[in-house]
Amino acid sequence: MLRSLLTAVLCVSIGGLLVTAVKSDDISARAKKLHFSSIVVDTHDDTTQRFLDGNFDIGARHTDGSIDIPRMREGGLDAIFFSIWMSSKIMGPDAVSRALTQIEAVREQVRTHPKDLVLATTVAEVRAAHKEGKIAALMGVEGGHMINSDLDVLRKFAGRGVRYMTLTHSGNDEWADSSTDTPAHNGLTDFGKDVVREMNRLGVMVDISHVSDKTFYDALEVSKAPMIASHSSCRALCDAPRNMTDQMMKDLAAKGGVIQINYHVGFLSQEFRDAEKANPDINKAIGAEVQKRCGDNEGCQLIEGDRITREYVKQGKLPRVDFAKIIEHIDHAVKVAGVDHVGLGSDFDGANMPYGMEDATKLPKITNALLKKGYSEGDVKKILGENTLRVMADVERLSRELSRQSKK
Ligand SMILES: [Zn+2]
């Protein structure tokens, strides 16, 4: 999740000229074969917000948003991390109970669609789901504020199936600084370091998307397990504070971690960011229109924010960003961090998607583009999902070791 409505005002975006280019969707037979035999993992989707309004059926094909079962099937998306998200302004017991509500909402979707979805909490379960032809549903908590500074809450989340936690969202929490807030803790507090240690013990991946650079380095030092950046892109290509610098990507990789590239146009395209900055009135107008259409319904806000932004792009008021930008970021991250350290973290249903990557059906285009660029089939498989599964396996192994040690 990119933003609440308020930050949406700060962070809108997109691109989409009209039609035409879509014919370049042609996917080679080799790419299709590779894509649909690979395990494709997406580490960040905000569709959970849509589950909350009670009327959204993930089993039906929708014309808005990016994720539902038919479109995941069509795009060969095999494992999806549903984000448990709320604004970082919501804190205390309210944040805990809202997070538990969202966790149950994800579990309910799985219960309702047993032929298509299966809850997965381990790599073995993801692979088993793939073998059975089902989509693995996983969960990540996006923002440490939801544990209310209580390790028991973290344990409870892990017990209900959560397998990563982003240390902050867009505001600082009580124990870690965010990349988009004024530093208050100089990175991680002592308690924040305990949170990271407990995540290692529980087998919950440490996610450093959204955190400040100092928080990233503190977490990197404390975590015994490799970490992920579940939905971040490259700062060298687009100067957003929550994108990673080349040095951060190298340091993440040196400890076995993976950066999963975010498709949000405001994180992919410098031109888009510059246009947003130059036209603050457009952002304000989009924010006002979103509020008018959705009120406080977060699921609606996220979908409509993307739709309205596209209207501005069509009118030529914001630049069009093409999905090829995703490939540029993947390629840059591979060059800097190595092909074992890059994956996919779309931010579908929580951000503004580039032209040509409107929904999950478009995912084979990534495989096609990487093959065209000369990537080997083995390397493409790694980026599509195997790198993320490797980190999960490392985290599981360490968790078992640490749990054994603490019993001695
Ligand atoms: Zn986010």
GROMACS .gro file of C-alpha atoms and ligand atoms in nm:
model
  409
    1MET     CA    1   0.000   0.000   0.000
    2LEU     CA    2   0.120   0.321  -0.109
    3ARG     CA    3  -0.081   0.565   0.075
    4SER     CA    4  -0.396   0.656   0.250
    5LEU     CA    5  -0.610   0.914   0.088
    6LEU     CA    6  -0.410   1.190   0.250
    7THR     CA    7  -0.086   1.067   0.112
    8ALA     CA    8  -0.266   0.994  -0.210
    9VAL     CA    9  -0.294   1.363  -0.243
   10LEU     CA   10   0.081   1.379  -0.221
   11CYS     CA   11   0.148   1.080  -0.428
   12VAL     CA   12  -0.072   1.041  -0.720
   13SER     CA   13   0.026   0.959  -1.060
   14ILE     CA   14   0.015   0.768  -1.378
   15GLY     CA   15   0.027   0.709  -1.718
   16GLY     CA   16  -0.184   0.594  -1.983
   17LEU     CA   17  -0.221   0.717  -2.326
   18LEU     CA   18  -0.504   0.553  -2.500
   19VAL     CA   19  -0.517   0.227  -2.671
   20THR     CA   20  -0.283   0.114  -2.946
   21ALA     CA   21   0.031  -0.011  -2.777
   22VAL     CA   22  -0.169  -0.299  -2.631
   23LYS     CA   23  -0.102  -0.504  -2.941
   24SER     CA   24   0.256  -0.532  -2.824
   25ASP     CA   25   0.112  -0.772  -2.563
   26ASP     CA   26   0.221  -1.053  -2.794
   27ILE     CA   27   0.394  -1.307  -2.578
   28SER     CA   28   0.630  -1.557  -2.741
   29ALA     CA   29   0.553  -1.927  -2.706
   30ARG     CA   30   0.879  -1.970  -2.516
   31ALA     CA   31   0.785  -1.694  -2.270
   32LYS     CA   32   0.440  -1.843  -2.217
   33LYS     CA   33   0.581  -2.186  -2.148
   34LEU     CA   34   0.838  -2.050  -1.907
   35HIS     CA   35   0.597  -1.816  -1.731
   36PHE     CA   36   0.324  -2.073  -1.674
   37SER     CA   37   0.565  -2.341  -1.554
   38SER     CA   38   0.739  -2.104  -1.309
   39ILE     CA   39   0.615  -2.019  -0.962
   40VAL     CA   40   0.528  -1.650  -0.992
   41VAL     CA   41   0.526  -1.476  -0.653
   42ASP     CA   42   0.403  -1.123  -0.583
   43THR     CA   43   0.505  -0.997  -0.239
   44HIS     CA   44   0.269  -0.700  -0.213
   45ASP     CA   45  -0.099  -0.656  -0.299
   46ASP     CA   46  -0.353  -0.433  -0.130
   47THR     CA   47  -0.664  -0.619  -0.240
   48THR     CA   48  -0.736  -0.689   0.129
   49GLN     CA   49  -0.890  -0.342   0.155
   50ARG     CA   50  -1.153  -0.453  -0.096
   51PHE     CA   51  -1.237  -0.759   0.117
   52LEU     CA   52  -1.341  -0.531   0.400
   53ASP     CA   53  -1.647  -0.380   0.237
   54GLY     CA   54  -1.813  -0.720   0.218
   55ASN     CA   55  -1.934  -0.695  -0.141
   56PHE     CA   56  -1.614  -0.783  -0.319
   57ASP     CA   57  -1.595  -1.136  -0.455
   58ILE     CA   58  -1.239  -1.233  -0.546
   59GLY     CA   59  -1.382  -1.529  -0.739
   60ALA     CA   60  -1.550  -1.305  -0.996
   61ARG     CA   61  -1.377  -1.124  -1.279
   62HIS     CA   62  -1.378  -0.748  -1.223
   63THR     CA   63  -1.337  -0.460  -1.462
   64ASP     CA   64  -1.171  -0.242  -1.198
   65GLY     CA   65  -0.870  -0.299  -0.977
   66SER     CA   66  -0.598  -0.550  -1.064
   67ILE     CA   67  -0.654  -0.870  -0.869
   68ASP     CA   68  -0.916  -1.145  -0.867
   69ILE     CA   69  -0.896  -1.520  -0.918
   70PRO     CA   70  -0.979  -1.526  -1.292
   71ARG     CA   71  -0.719  -1.258  -1.366
   72MET     CA   72  -0.454  -1.419  -1.144
   73ARG     CA   73  -0.515  -1.745  -1.332
   74GLU     CA   74  -0.492  -1.574  -1.669
   75GLY     CA   75  -0.168  -1.401  -1.572
   76GLY     CA   76  -0.011  -1.705  -1.410
   77LEU     CA   77   0.020  -1.550  -1.064
   78ASP     CA   78   0.080  -1.842  -0.829
   79ALA     CA   79   0.149  -1.690  -0.489
   80ILE     CA   80   0.027  -1.359  -0.356
   81PHE     CA   81   0.102  -1.178  -0.034
   82PHE     CA   82  -0.212  -0.993   0.074
   83SER     CA   83  -0.114  -0.682   0.266
   84ILE     CA   84  -0.258  -0.613   0.609
   85TRP     CA   85  -0.255  -0.235   0.598
   86MET     CA   86  -0.390   0.075   0.764
   87SER     CA   87  -0.266   0.430   0.791
   88SER     CA   88   0.023   0.470   1.035
   89LYS     CA   89  -0.190   0.730   1.213
   90ILE     CA   90  -0.403   0.448   1.353
   91MET     CA   91  -0.224   0.315   1.659
   92GLY     CA   92  -0.277   0.135   1.989
   93PRO     CA   93  -0.537  -0.140   2.045
   94ASP     CA   94  -0.747  -0.007   1.756
   95ALA     CA   95  -0.464  -0.086   1.513
   96VAL     CA   96  -0.426  -0.436   1.657
   97SER     CA   97  -0.794  -0.521   1.628
   98ARG     CA   98  -0.823  -0.378   1.278
   99ALA     CA   99  -0.520  -0.583   1.171
  100LEU     CA  100  -0.678  -0.900   1.312
  101THR     CA  101  -0.998  -0.818   1.124
  102GLN     CA  102  -0.803  -0.794   0.799
  103ILE     CA  103  -0.616  -1.118   0.867
  104GLU     CA  104  -0.951  -1.293   0.918
  105ALA     CA  105  -1.085  -1.130   0.600
  106VAL     CA  106  -0.801  -1.285   0.399
  107ARG     CA  107  -0.855  -1.623   0.564
  108GLU     CA  108  -1.226  -1.598   0.488
  109GLN     CA  109  -1.155  -1.541   0.117
  110VAL     CA  110  -0.946  -1.859   0.120
  111ARG     CA  111  -1.224  -2.050   0.298
  112THR     CA  112  -1.478  -1.927   0.045
  113HIS     CA  113  -1.273  -2.034  -0.257
  114PRO     CA  114  -1.112  -2.366  -0.161
  115LYS     CA  115  -1.082  -2.486  -0.520
  116ASP     CA  116  -0.867  -2.189  -0.618
  117LEU     CA  117  -0.696  -2.056  -0.306
  118VAL     CA  118  -0.499  -2.213  -0.027
  119LEU     CA  119  -0.345  -2.040   0.273
  120ALA     CA  120   0.032  -2.085   0.267
  121THR     CA  121   0.279  -2.007   0.543
  122THR     CA  122   0.584  -2.203   0.422
  123VAL     CA  123   0.775  -2.256   0.099
  124ALA     CA  124   0.664  -2.620   0.102
  125GLU     CA  125   0.301  -2.508   0.111
  126VAL     CA  126   0.357  -2.263  -0.177
  127ARG     CA  127   0.514  -2.540  -0.387
  128ALA     CA  128   0.238  -2.786  -0.294
  129ALA     CA  129  -0.027  -2.530  -0.394
  130HIS     CA  130   0.142  -2.486  -0.730
  131LYS     CA  131   0.147  -2.861  -0.785
  132GLU     CA  132  -0.224  -2.881  -0.708
  133GLY     CA  133  -0.300  -2.595  -0.944
  134LYS     CA  134  -0.406  -2.358  -0.665
  135ILE     CA  135  -0.301  -2.004  -0.586
  136ALA     CA  136  -0.110  -1.968  -0.259
  137ALA     CA  137  -0.242  -1.687  -0.039
  138LEU     CA  138   0.007  -1.540   0.205
  139MET     CA  139  -0.001  -1.238   0.433
  140GLY     CA  140   0.230  -0.952   0.524
  141VAL     CA  141   0.163  -0.681   0.784
  142GLU     CA  142   0.249  -0.341   0.636
  143GLY     CA  143   0.356  -0.130   0.930
  144GLY     CA  144   0.500  -0.208   1.273
  145HIS     CA  145   0.248   0.028   1.433
  146MET     CA  146  -0.004  -0.259   1.422
  147ILE     CA  147   0.174  -0.457   1.697
  148ASN     CA  148   0.116  -0.173   1.948
  149SER     CA  149   0.474  -0.217   2.078
  150ASP     CA  150   0.385  -0.564   2.207
  151LEU     CA  151   0.578  -0.876   2.103
  152ASP     CA  152   0.279  -1.090   2.203
  153VAL     CA  153   0.078  -0.921   1.929
  154LEU     CA  154   0.356  -0.997   1.681
  155ARG     CA  155   0.343  -1.362   1.794
  156LYS     CA  156  -0.033  -1.363   1.750
  157PHE     CA  157  -0.003  -1.227   1.394
  158ALA     CA  158   0.258  -1.493   1.313
  159GLY     CA  159   0.029  -1.759   1.460
  160ARG     CA  160  -0.254  -1.648   1.230
  161GLY     CA  161  -0.025  -1.689   0.928
  162VAL     CA  162   0.154  -1.357   0.875
  163ARG     CA  163   0.492  -1.415   0.713
  164TYR     CA  164   0.642  -1.070   0.680
  165MET     CA  165   0.613  -0.738   0.855
  166THR     CA  166   0.716  -0.403   0.709
  167LEU     CA  167   0.887  -0.225   0.999
  168THR     CA  168   0.703   0.103   0.928
  169HIS     CA  169   0.450   0.245   0.686
  170SER     CA  170   0.473   0.608   0.572
  171GLY     CA  171   0.488   0.752   0.924
  172ASN     CA  172   0.729   0.660   1.205
  173ASP     CA  173   0.600   0.408   1.454
  174GLU     CA  174   0.696   0.394   1.822
  175TRP     CA  175   1.022   0.211   1.752
  176ALA     CA  176   1.135   0.275   1.393
  177ASP     CA  177   1.174   0.568   1.155
  178SER     CA  178   1.000   0.582   0.820
  179SER     CA  179   1.155   0.718   0.498
  180THR     CA  180   0.869   0.966   0.463
  181ASP     CA  181   0.859   1.119   0.811
  182THR     CA  182   1.093   1.333   1.023
  183PRO     CA  183   1.341   1.102   1.201
  184ALA     CA  184   1.247   1.051   1.566
  185HIS     CA  185   1.446   0.745   1.674
  186ASN     CA  186   1.769   0.759   1.471
  187GLY     CA  187   1.661   0.437   1.299
  188LEU     CA  188   1.552   0.147   1.521
  189THR     CA  189   1.513   0.185   1.897
  190ASP     CA  190   1.635  -0.091   2.131
  191PHE     CA  191   1.282  -0.227   2.136
  192GLY     CA  192   1.277  -0.211   1.756
  193LYS     CA  193   1.586  -0.432   1.754
  194ASP     CA  194   1.404  -0.678   1.982
  195VAL     CA  195   1.117  -0.679   1.732
  196VAL     CA  196   1.358  -0.778   1.454
  197ARG     CA  197   1.510  -1.054   1.671
  198GLU     CA  198   1.166  -1.189   1.756
  199MET     CA  199   1.067  -1.184   1.388
  200ASN     CA  200   1.377  -1.395   1.316
  201ARG     CA  201   1.274  -1.641   1.587
  202LEU     CA  202   0.913  -1.659   1.466
  203GLY     CA  203   1.005  -1.698   1.099
  204VAL     CA  204   0.845  -1.369   0.994
  205MET     CA  205   1.045  -1.198   0.719
  206VAL     CA  206   1.181  -0.852   0.801
  207ASP     CA  207   1.053  -0.613   0.533
  208ILE     CA  208   1.236  -0.283   0.491
  209SER     CA  209   1.013  -0.118   0.229
  210HIS     CA  210   0.904   0.226   0.357
  211VAL     CA  211   1.170   0.252   0.631
  212SER     CA  212   1.435   0.524   0.655
  213ASP     CA  213   1.786   0.446   0.534
  214LYS     CA  214   1.909   0.442   0.894
  215THR     CA  215   1.635   0.198   0.999
  216PHE     CA  216   1.735  -0.022   0.704
  217TYR     CA  217   2.099  -0.034   0.818
  218ASP     CA  218   2.003  -0.094   1.182
  219ALA     CA  219   1.776  -0.383   1.081
  220LEU     CA  220   2.041  -0.524   0.848
  221GLU     CA  221   2.286  -0.531   1.136
  222VAL     CA  222   2.049  -0.694   1.384
  223SER     CA  223   1.867  -0.945   1.161
  224LYS     CA  224   2.028  -1.286   1.144
  225ALA     CA  225   1.801  -1.375   0.852
  226PRO     CA  226   1.808  -1.223   0.503
  227MET     CA  227   1.554  -0.942   0.460
  228ILE     CA  228   1.319  -0.832   0.185
  229ALA     CA  229   1.207  -0.499   0.043
  230SER     CA  230   0.860  -0.630  -0.044
  231HIS     CA  231   0.768  -0.339  -0.274
  232SER     CA  232   1.048  -0.093  -0.347
  233SER     CA  233   1.220   0.027  -0.662
  234CYS     CA  234   1.557   0.182  -0.752
  235ARG     CA  235   1.640   0.533  -0.629
  236ALA     CA  236   1.907   0.574  -0.897
  237LEU     CA  237   1.628   0.567  -1.158
  238CYS     CA  238   1.357   0.748  -0.962
  239ASP     CA  239   1.448   0.962  -0.665
  240ALA     CA  240   1.176   0.859  -0.419
  241PRO     CA  241   1.289   0.837  -0.057
  242ARG     CA  242   1.136   0.492  -0.017
  243ASN     CA  243   1.322   0.350  -0.316
  244MET     CA  244   1.658   0.185  -0.246
  245THR     CA  245   1.997   0.332  -0.332
  246ASP     CA  246   2.244   0.115  -0.521
  247GLN     CA  247   2.452   0.078  -0.206
  248MET     CA  248   2.150  -0.034  -0.002
  249MET     CA  249   2.064  -0.295  -0.265
  250LYS     CA  250   2.422  -0.425  -0.261
  251ASP     CA  251   2.420  -0.444   0.118
  252LEU     CA  252   2.079  -0.616   0.123
  253ALA     CA  253   2.207  -0.869  -0.131
  254ALA     CA  254   2.533  -0.931   0.056
  255LYS     CA  255   2.321  -1.075   0.337
  256GLY     CA  256   2.108  -1.283   0.102
  257GLY     CA  257   1.807  -1.050   0.076
  258VAL     CA  258   1.578  -0.963  -0.215
  259ILE     CA  259   1.429  -0.635  -0.343
  260GLN     CA  260   1.086  -0.691  -0.500
  261ILE     CA  261   1.029  -0.418  -0.757
  262ASN     CA  262   0.724  -0.194  -0.707
  263TYR     CA  263   0.519  -0.102  -1.020
  264HIS     CA  264   0.383   0.230  -0.891
  265VAL     CA  265   0.449   0.499  -1.153
  266GLY     CA  266   0.559   0.752  -0.892
  267PHE     CA  267   0.837   0.513  -0.787
  268LEU     CA  268   0.930   0.407  -1.141
  269SER     CA  269   0.941   0.733  -1.332
  270GLN     CA  270   1.135   1.046  -1.246
  271GLU     CA  271   0.938   1.231  -1.513
  272PHE     CA  272   0.617   1.140  -1.338
  273ARG     CA  273   0.746   1.246  -0.997
  274ASP     CA  274   0.865   1.576  -1.138
  275ALA     CA  275   0.527   1.637  -1.300
  276GLU     CA  276   0.351   1.567  -0.971
  277LYS     CA  277   0.574   1.810  -0.790
  278ALA     CA  278   0.527   2.076  -1.052
  279ASN     CA  279   0.147   2.043  -1.042
  280PRO     CA  280   0.038   2.013  -0.679
  281ASP     CA  281  -0.310   2.130  -0.778
  282ILE     CA  282  -0.365   1.813  -0.981
  283ASN     CA  283  -0.291   1.599  -0.679
  284LYS     CA  284  -0.529   1.805  -0.470
  285ALA     CA  285  -0.802   1.775  -0.732
  286ILE     CA  286  -0.753   1.397  -0.755
  287GLY     CA  287  -0.765   1.367  -0.376
  288ALA     CA  288  -1.088   1.568  -0.364
  289GLU     CA  289  -1.248   1.359  -0.639
  290VAL     CA  290  -1.147   1.035  -0.464
  291GLN     CA  291  -1.305   1.161  -0.143
  292LYS     CA  292  -1.622   1.251  -0.330
  293ARG     CA  293  -1.653   0.908  -0.488
  294CYS     CA  294  -1.546   0.694  -0.192
  295GLY     CA  295  -1.578   0.877   0.139
  296ASP     CA  296  -1.377   0.676   0.390
  297ASN     CA  297  -1.387   0.345   0.202
  298GLU     CA  298  -1.016   0.267   0.163
  299GLY     CA  299  -1.063  -0.011  -0.092
  300CYS     CA  300  -1.263   0.226  -0.312
  301GLN     CA  301  -1.012   0.509  -0.263
  302LEU     CA  302  -0.723   0.299  -0.387
  303ILE     CA  303  -0.903   0.180  -0.698
  304GLU     CA  304  -1.056   0.518  -0.783
  305GLY     CA  305  -0.726   0.701  -0.720
  306ASP     CA  306  -0.570   0.494  -0.997
  307ARG     CA  307  -0.868   0.541  -1.228
  308ILE     CA  308  -0.886   0.919  -1.184
  309THR     CA  309  -0.511   0.954  -1.232
  310ARG     CA  310  -0.544   0.771  -1.562
  311GLU     CA  311  -0.802   1.027  -1.669
  312TYR     CA  312  -0.547   1.303  -1.609
  313VAL     CA  313  -0.290   1.114  -1.812
  314LYS     CA  314  -0.540   1.076  -2.097
  315GLN     CA  315  -0.592   1.450  -2.090
  316GLY     CA  316  -0.214   1.499  -2.116
  317LYS     CA  317  -0.193   1.661  -1.772
  318LEU     CA  318   0.038   1.394  -1.632
  319PRO     CA  319   0.299   1.192  -1.822
  320ARG     CA  320   0.226   0.843  -1.944
  321VAL     CA  321   0.447   0.575  -1.789
  322ASP     CA  322   0.487   0.250  -1.976
  323PHE     CA  323   0.530  -0.094  -1.817
  324ALA     CA  324   0.878  -0.107  -1.974
  325LYS     CA  325   0.985   0.105  -1.675
  326ILE     CA  326   0.932  -0.201  -1.455
  327ILE     CA  327   1.179  -0.390  -1.672
  328GLU     CA  328   1.430  -0.104  -1.646
  329HIS     CA  329   1.414  -0.119  -1.267
  330ILE     CA  330   1.444  -0.498  -1.259
  331ASP     CA  331   1.743  -0.480  -1.493
  332HIS     CA  332   1.910  -0.206  -1.291
  333ALA     CA  333   1.860  -0.396  -0.964
  334VAL     CA  334   2.002  -0.713  -1.125
  335LYS     CA  335   2.309  -0.522  -1.245
  336VAL     CA  336   2.367  -0.371  -0.902
  337ALA     CA  337   2.259  -0.645  -0.659
  338GLY     CA  338   2.281  -0.959  -0.873
  339VAL     CA  339   2.018  -1.179  -1.031
  340ASP     CA  340   1.968  -1.377  -0.709
  341HIS     CA  341   1.839  -1.070  -0.528
  342VAL     CA  342   1.549  -0.930  -0.732
  343GLY     CA  343   1.180  -1.019  -0.734
  344LEU     CA  344   0.829  -0.880  -0.793
  345GLY     CA  345   0.622  -0.671  -0.547
  346SER     CA  346   0.355  -0.503  -0.760
  347ASP     CA  347   0.155  -0.291  -0.512
  348PHE     CA  348  -0.151  -0.388  -0.720
  349ASP     CA  349  -0.476  -0.242  -0.584
  350GLY     CA  350  -0.276   0.003  -0.375
  351ALA     CA  351  -0.096   0.224  -0.623
  352ASN     CA  352  -0.103   0.367  -0.974
  353MET     CA  353  -0.006   0.113  -1.233
  354PRO     CA  354   0.187   0.190  -1.551
  355TYR     CA  355   0.036   0.163  -1.895
  356GLY     CA  356   0.047  -0.201  -2.002
  357MET     CA  357   0.054  -0.342  -1.646
  358GLU     CA  358  -0.302  -0.263  -1.543
  359ASP     CA  359  -0.368  -0.596  -1.377
  360ALA     CA  360  -0.242  -0.948  -1.308
  361THR     CA  361  -0.326  -1.066  -1.661
  362LYS     CA  362  -0.032  -0.862  -1.791
  363LEU     CA  363   0.234  -1.043  -1.588
  364PRO     CA  364   0.355  -1.269  -1.873
  365LYS     CA  365   0.480  -0.949  -2.039
  366ILE     CA  366   0.752  -0.932  -1.775
  367THR     CA  367   0.874  -1.281  -1.862
  368ASN     CA  368   0.855  -1.198  -2.232
  369ALA     CA  369   1.049  -0.874  -2.191
  370LEU     CA  370   1.324  -1.031  -1.978
  371LEU     CA  371   1.376  -1.314  -2.228
  372LYS     CA  372   1.387  -1.059  -2.509
  373LYS     CA  373   1.655  -0.872  -2.316
  374GLY     CA  374   1.866  -1.187  -2.315
  375TYR     CA  375   1.799  -1.316  -1.963
  376SER     CA  376   1.832  -1.694  -1.932
  377GLU     CA  377   1.524  -1.898  -1.843
  378GLY     CA  378   1.680  -1.989  -1.509
  379ASP     CA  379   1.739  -1.625  -1.423
  380VAL     CA  380   1.385  -1.528  -1.520
  381LYS     CA  381   1.248  -1.798  -1.290
  382LYS     CA  382   1.452  -1.656  -1.005
  383ILE     CA  383   1.310  -1.308  -1.057
  384LEU     CA  384   0.954  -1.436  -1.099
  385GLY     CA  385   0.955  -1.610  -0.763
  386GLU     CA  386   1.242  -1.842  -0.678
  387ASN     CA  387   1.450  -1.569  -0.513
  388THR     CA  388   1.163  -1.480  -0.281
  389LEU     CA  389   1.106  -1.848  -0.202
  390ARG     CA  390   1.477  -1.886  -0.120
  391VAL     CA  391   1.460  -1.603   0.135
  392MET     CA  392   1.147  -1.759   0.286
  393ALA     CA  393   1.327  -2.094   0.314
  394ASP     CA  394   1.630  -1.928   0.479
  395VAL     CA  395   1.402  -1.750   0.723
  396GLU     CA  396   1.221  -2.076   0.806
  397ARG     CA  397   1.550  -2.259   0.865
  398LEU     CA  398   1.682  -1.989   1.096
  399SER     CA  399   1.353  -1.980   1.285
  400ARG     CA  400   1.378  -2.353   1.354
  401GLU     CA  401   1.738  -2.314   1.474
  402LEU     CA  402   1.659  -2.020   1.700
  403SER     CA  403   1.354  -2.196   1.844
  404ARG     CA  404   1.565  -2.505   1.923
  405GLN     CA  405   1.827  -2.289   2.092
  406SER     CA  406   1.573  -2.104   2.305
  407LYS     CA  407   1.433  -2.438   2.429
  408LYS     CA  408   1.777  -2.556   2.550
  409ZN      ZN  409   0.346   0.039   0.074
   0.00000   0.00000   0.00000
